[in-house]
């Protein structure tokens, strides 16, 4: 990875600025909306709008990422986010801030940002040797998780101290610095030889087709889509409800669990980087072990009523989750023709986001109907079924990252 160290470092630091700007934006708007409306539903609408914008952006990204350099897509995403936030600051100075302006800005920012992540995922194989992909992805996701963990801790007091007007300018600078770093990347871009006049929907279908045509990528995407219905139990709202209703503990313990979960993700990312060669050779066995581990820990969490054990389980479940995420991203990068890699990541993200939105709605209704503890048990059952699918599938069980079967290659 020596020759690509500079490019990888630029990507890493750029992602730090981008992630922290996003955290500041989320903390600022959620705090403002809640203080203004005194409504949980009003604050939750921010999440719904963000998810919807990501889905819409994903449909568009598949078209754009085939035609434009991934470096340029990341740069323009940061610049347009910065311009949008600057526009918000100027608008606020003249007409003031209101909830509807926040909702509109939230949609635009998430729409633009939805281009950044698939472009970043697609650009990594261009700057990192194939043998180092797992290690690079492990370091990347671990760093992002550290920023997320520390960011939420310091973002709240920063927003409280500086207030909305100044925070808006800080967010603007965060996106701008991220874009400037991307500008100095030295990478090549392979353009897909496709009909450039295809509609967004047709380009999305072309992004799904390579996923479906490759047995390994198709299998893990099916696993991820179904696992989404279980993953929602680890979002803050479900953890908060479980902490208060089942653990009979204060919100402080909810915070401990969140910190523990993110810490588990960080540890899992670093373990993936340290033992990348093992993960490459074991491949499907790691996915199977991770699935069964997450299922077991989820059952233990759902049946538990002791706060300190809930923190321990939150830490433990984060590690196999992250190791599997790193392996799967590396798998897609390594098994996909680079010319269509951006399109594939964009299409896959749209699919998972649609399942996520549906899962959030169904999971919330189910929690109100039968109780949050039962939802955790159902989540454990879903994880178990996915693990059984993985171990019964020769495609998943036997795959590793030593044999290459490119998605999107021409016969």
XYZ file of C-alpha atoms in Angstrom:
411
model
C 0.000 0.000 0.000
C 3.114 2.283 0.019
C 2.575 3.752 -3.438
C -1.055 4.535 -2.694
C -0.506 5.854 0.845
C -0.898 9.491 -0.182
C -4.148 8.880 -2.067
C -5.528 6.723 0.740
C -4.597 9.357 3.342
C -6.374 12.040 1.302
C -9.491 9.850 1.126
C -9.283 9.165 4.865
C -8.898 12.787 5.980
C -11.512 13.957 3.483
C -13.956 11.396 4.896
C -13.230 12.673 8.427
C -14.144 16.261 7.475
C -17.210 15.073 5.531
C -18.422 12.830 8.378
C -17.931 15.467 11.072
C -19.747 18.088 8.982
C -22.650 15.644 8.587
C -22.722 14.981 12.347
C -22.775 18.708 13.155
C -25.585 19.182 10.637
C -27.667 16.338 12.087
C -27.154 17.421 15.705
C -27.957 21.044 14.883
C -31.132 20.382 12.904
C -32.511 17.675 15.198
C -31.925 19.908 18.231
C -33.533 22.871 16.495
C -36.558 20.925 15.253
C -37.178 19.338 18.649
C -36.823 22.650 20.498
C -39.090 24.375 17.989
C -41.829 21.732 17.704
C -41.453 19.897 21.059
C -42.388 16.844 19.013
C -40.646 13.491 18.661
C -42.568 12.959 15.413
C -41.220 16.246 14.074
C -37.656 15.164 14.838
C -38.255 11.684 13.401
C -39.436 13.292 10.165
C -35.831 14.437 9.674
C -34.787 10.751 9.524
C -37.611 9.908 7.116
C -36.699 12.814 4.819
C -33.023 11.812 4.936
C -33.822 8.210 3.973
C -36.140 9.260 1.149
C -33.511 11.683 -0.221
C -30.885 8.916 -0.121
C -33.156 6.586 -2.115
C -33.871 9.259 -4.744
C -30.180 10.131 -4.939
C -29.269 6.476 -5.329
C -31.416 6.170 -8.447
C -29.619 9.178 -9.926
C -26.126 8.197 -8.776
C -26.055 5.005 -10.845
C -26.314 7.112 -13.994
C -23.808 9.762 -12.951
C -21.080 7.452 -11.615
C -20.706 5.688 -14.971
C -20.062 8.901 -16.871
C -18.119 11.152 -14.498
C -14.840 10.486 -12.688
C -15.509 9.225 -9.163
C -13.042 11.803 -7.868
C -15.044 14.575 -9.521
C -18.330 13.187 -8.132
C -16.931 13.265 -4.587
C -15.508 16.760 -5.086
C -18.746 18.153 -6.524
C -20.799 16.465 -3.782
C -18.751 18.248 -1.110
C -18.798 21.573 -2.943
C -22.560 21.517 -3.548
C -23.166 20.554 0.104
C -21.007 23.510 1.127
C -22.884 25.853 -1.227
C -26.253 24.577 0.059
C -25.243 25.182 3.675
C -23.895 28.642 2.754
C -27.209 29.370 1.046
C -28.974 28.350 4.257
C -26.789 30.753 6.248
C -27.527 33.642 3.888
C -31.260 32.859 3.877
C -31.329 32.709 7.681
C -29.659 36.124 7.942
C -32.464 37.682 5.877
C -35.654 35.794 6.711
C -34.691 33.779 9.792
C -34.786 30.042 10.426
C -37.896 27.864 10.344
C -38.701 24.164 10.407
C -39.755 23.959 6.754
C -36.456 25.500 5.620
C -34.649 22.885 7.734
C -36.637 20.038 6.131
C -35.880 21.319 2.611
C -32.175 21.714 3.383
C -32.099 18.237 4.934
C -33.509 16.738 1.744
C -31.046 18.588 -0.494
C -27.987 17.758 1.632
C -28.838 14.047 1.816
C -29.659 13.973 -1.905
C -26.246 15.417 -2.751
C -24.422 13.309 -0.136
C -25.909 10.106 -1.564
C -23.408 10.451 -4.447
C -20.371 10.644 -2.126
C -20.415 7.216 -0.450
C -20.796 4.967 -3.547
C -18.161 7.068 -5.329
C -15.785 6.651 -2.370
C -16.417 2.902 -2.207
C -15.804 2.634 -5.947
C -12.610 4.694 -5.889
C -10.819 2.690 -3.175
C -9.861 -0.220 -5.515
C -8.247 2.401 -7.806
C -5.822 3.556 -5.092
C -5.253 0.331 -3.132
C -3.723 -2.952 -4.278
C -6.171 -5.861 -4.418
C -4.350 -7.708 -1.644
C -4.716 -4.679 0.667
C -8.442 -4.038 0.138
C -9.643 -5.688 3.354
C -6.967 -3.881 5.400
C -7.763 -0.527 3.765
C -11.515 -0.899 4.257
C -10.942 -1.944 7.876
C -8.880 1.183 8.574
C -11.367 3.373 6.729
C -14.494 2.178 8.527
C -12.711 2.164 11.906
C -11.655 5.784 11.440
C -15.171 6.765 10.400
C -16.621 5.043 13.461
C -14.135 6.849 15.717
C -15.213 10.165 14.186
C -18.869 9.204 14.606
C -18.377 8.200 18.235
C -16.278 11.221 19.200
C -18.269 13.500 16.908
C -21.596 12.919 18.656
C -19.909 13.496 22.019
C -18.419 16.870 21.093
C -21.010 18.022 18.539
C -23.745 18.570 21.137
C -21.717 21.006 23.297
C -20.329 22.710 20.168
C -23.839 23.370 18.897
C -24.920 24.580 22.357
C -21.928 26.915 22.722
C -21.793 28.456 19.262
C -25.485 28.378 18.321
C -27.081 27.756 14.930
C -25.831 30.772 12.892
C -22.118 30.094 13.534
C -22.517 26.304 13.361
C -23.881 26.640 9.827
C -20.625 28.285 8.713
C -18.540 25.597 10.481
C -20.492 22.886 8.653
C -19.920 24.743 5.389
C -16.144 24.785 5.987
C -16.149 21.066 6.879
C -17.635 20.101 3.507
C -15.339 22.562 1.718
C -12.155 21.159 3.304
C -13.309 17.627 2.422
C -13.746 18.644 -1.224
C -10.369 20.387 -1.426
C -8.592 17.228 -0.237
C -10.396 15.150 -2.880
C -9.157 17.619 -5.505
C -5.584 16.418 -4.939
C -6.338 12.719 -5.525
C -4.368 11.115 -8.351
C -6.576 8.331 -9.744
C -7.736 6.939 -13.047
C -11.374 6.293 -13.950
C -12.657 3.482 -16.157
C -15.837 4.471 -17.972
C -18.474 1.820 -18.593
C -19.251 1.269 -22.245
C -22.993 1.703 -22.030
C -25.741 3.807 -23.515
C -25.134 7.181 -21.850
C -28.643 8.348 -22.731
C -30.371 5.709 -20.611
C -32.927 6.893 -18.055
C -32.163 6.933 -14.342
C -34.444 3.941 -13.817
C -32.801 1.952 -16.630
C -29.362 2.764 -15.239
C -30.554 1.548 -11.834
C -31.671 -1.732 -13.423
C -28.250 -1.970 -15.081
C -26.734 -1.550 -11.626
C -28.903 -4.338 -10.204
C -28.172 -6.719 -13.086
C -24.452 -7.207 -12.281
C -25.376 -7.835 -8.636
C -27.908 -10.479 -9.642
C -25.631 -12.135 -12.198
C -22.853 -12.834 -9.683
C -23.782 -15.622 -7.256
C -21.638 -14.397 -4.356
C -22.622 -10.722 -4.552
C -26.275 -11.706 -5.062
C -26.211 -13.962 -2.005
C -24.742 -11.366 0.354
C -27.123 -8.691 -0.963
C -30.080 -10.996 -0.253
C -28.671 -11.600 3.231
C -28.199 -7.863 3.836
C -31.682 -6.960 2.594
C -33.385 -9.446 4.912
C -31.050 -8.618 7.794
C -32.230 -4.998 7.590
C -35.455 -6.083 9.308
C -33.341 -7.166 12.279
C -30.735 -4.383 12.184
C -33.277 -1.699 13.120
C -33.327 -2.989 16.719
C -29.875 -1.441 17.187
C -30.957 2.087 16.194
C -31.130 4.639 19.058
C -34.937 4.743 19.369
C -35.258 0.979 19.979
C -32.320 0.959 22.408
C -33.814 3.886 24.314
C -37.182 2.159 24.611
C -35.545 -1.094 25.763
C -33.408 0.775 28.315
C -36.379 2.518 29.908
C -39.041 -0.201 29.651
C -37.039 -3.420 30.141
C -33.847 -2.407 31.931
C -35.698 0.166 34.068
C -32.670 2.428 33.737
C -32.036 6.082 32.974
C -31.120 7.584 29.604
C -27.506 7.603 30.810
C -27.381 3.824 30.294
C -28.813 4.321 26.822
C -25.794 6.519 26.090
C -23.421 3.886 27.492
C -24.909 1.280 25.152
C -24.564 3.554 22.134
C -20.919 4.257 22.993
C -20.292 0.523 23.544
C -21.851 -0.403 20.191
C -19.730 2.149 18.307
C -16.661 0.950 20.228
C -17.439 -2.596 19.058
C -17.621 -1.354 15.469
C -14.235 0.345 15.869
C -12.638 -2.797 17.334
C -14.177 -4.922 14.578
C -12.738 -2.609 11.929
C -9.247 -2.699 13.409
C -9.391 -6.496 13.785
C -10.365 -6.710 10.108
C -7.354 -4.577 9.172
C -4.950 -6.534 11.417
C -6.100 -9.972 10.285
C -6.998 -9.035 6.712
C -5.140 -12.011 5.200
C -7.128 -14.431 7.383
C -10.408 -12.749 6.447
C -9.504 -12.965 2.763
C -8.772 -16.688 2.909
C -11.664 -17.662 5.204
C -14.243 -15.526 3.350
C -17.642 -17.186 3.694
C -16.720 -18.827 7.007
C -16.286 -15.346 8.509
C -19.733 -14.319 7.233
C -21.296 -17.448 8.747
C -19.501 -16.983 12.088
C -20.529 -13.305 12.188
C -24.174 -14.126 11.448
C -24.418 -16.771 14.182
C -22.545 -14.520 16.648
C -24.904 -11.598 16.058
C -27.932 -13.908 16.406
C -26.700 -15.354 19.723
C -25.835 -11.934 21.186
C -29.187 -10.506 20.087
C -31.083 -13.296 21.881
C -28.960 -12.710 24.990
C -29.661 -8.966 24.848
C -33.420 -9.404 24.339
C -33.714 -11.796 27.299
C -31.558 -9.626 29.575
C -32.791 -7.124 32.189
C -29.455 -5.984 33.677
C -28.104 -2.650 32.429
C -24.384 -3.460 32.662
C -24.865 -6.686 30.670
C -26.756 -4.714 28.025
C -23.663 -2.515 27.623
C -21.445 -5.620 27.280
C -23.768 -7.165 24.675
C -23.841 -3.857 22.747
C -20.033 -3.902 22.608
C -19.873 -7.550 21.538
C -22.466 -7.301 18.769
C -20.643 -4.412 17.111
C -17.485 -6.441 16.404
C -18.891 -9.230 14.175
C -21.191 -6.687 12.516
C -18.234 -4.581 11.421
C -16.013 -7.485 10.383
C -18.780 -8.707 8.115
C -19.333 -5.198 6.692
C -15.633 -4.820 5.868
C -15.460 -8.238 4.230
C -18.597 -7.636 2.164
C -17.472 -4.246 0.896
C -14.087 -5.719 -0.046
C -15.870 -8.612 -1.755
C -17.951 -6.304 -3.945
C -14.941 -4.129 -4.786
C -12.828 -7.140 -5.725
C -15.482 -9.122 -7.608
C -16.860 -6.212 -9.620
C -15.636 -4.769 -12.891
C -14.321 -1.332 -11.941
C -16.073 0.281 -14.899
C -19.493 -0.435 -13.326
C -18.448 -0.404 -9.659
C -20.001 2.983 -8.838
C -23.284 1.940 -10.422
C -23.328 -1.328 -8.469
C -22.694 0.377 -5.110
C -25.367 2.996 -5.843
C -27.968 0.385 -6.834
C -27.159 -1.795 -3.829
C -27.510 1.181 -1.491
C -30.935 2.056 -2.939
C -32.147 -1.521 -2.394
C -30.958 -1.614 1.218
C -32.304 1.878 1.992
C -35.762 0.908 0.724
C -35.738 -2.184 2.935
C -34.475 -0.023 5.820
C -37.318 2.481 5.484
C -39.904 -0.330 5.366
C -38.258 -2.092 8.314
C -38.296 1.095 10.416
C -42.032 1.534 9.873
C -42.940 -2.118 10.499
C -40.569 -2.444 13.451
C -41.917 0.672 15.165
C -45.523 -0.472 14.760
C -44.627 -3.950 16.023
C -42.803 -2.543 19.068
C -45.893 -0.512 20.016
C -48.119 -3.554 19.522
C -46.205 -6.392 21.239
C -43.402 -4.641 23.124
C -39.791 -3.815 22.330
C -38.347 -6.919 24.073
C -40.333 -9.196 21.740
C -39.026 -7.255 18.747
C -35.457 -8.019 19.867
C -36.329 -11.734 20.053
C -37.823 -11.540 16.558
C -34.605 -9.845 15.451
C -32.629 -12.764 16.878
C -34.813 -15.217 14.942
C -34.196 -13.270 11.709
C -30.435 -13.273 12.306
C -30.552 -17.031 12.956
C -32.462 -17.713 9.739
C -29.935 -15.639 7.793
C -27.076 -17.578 9.402
C -28.769 -20.871 8.457
C -29.158 -19.596 4.882
C -25.453 -18.692 4.826
C -24.238 -22.074 6.096
C -26.590 -23.979 3.764
C -25.476 -22.003 0.708
C -22.385 -23.464 -1.015
C -21.903 -20.093 -2.711
C -21.511 -18.281 0.605
C -19.833 -21.109 2.475
C -17.046 -21.687 -0.051
C -16.232 -18.197 -1.275
C -12.994 -16.386 -0.470
C -11.120 -13.355 -1.782
C -8.383 -15.295 -3.526
C -10.395 -16.134 -6.643
C -11.707 -13.349 -8.836
C -14.946 -13.573 -10.813
C -15.666 -10.082 -12.010
C -19.217 -8.732 -11.893
C -20.091 -6.887 -15.082
C -17.393 -8.415 -17.271
C -18.368 -9.217 -20.810
C -18.516 -12.882 -21.823
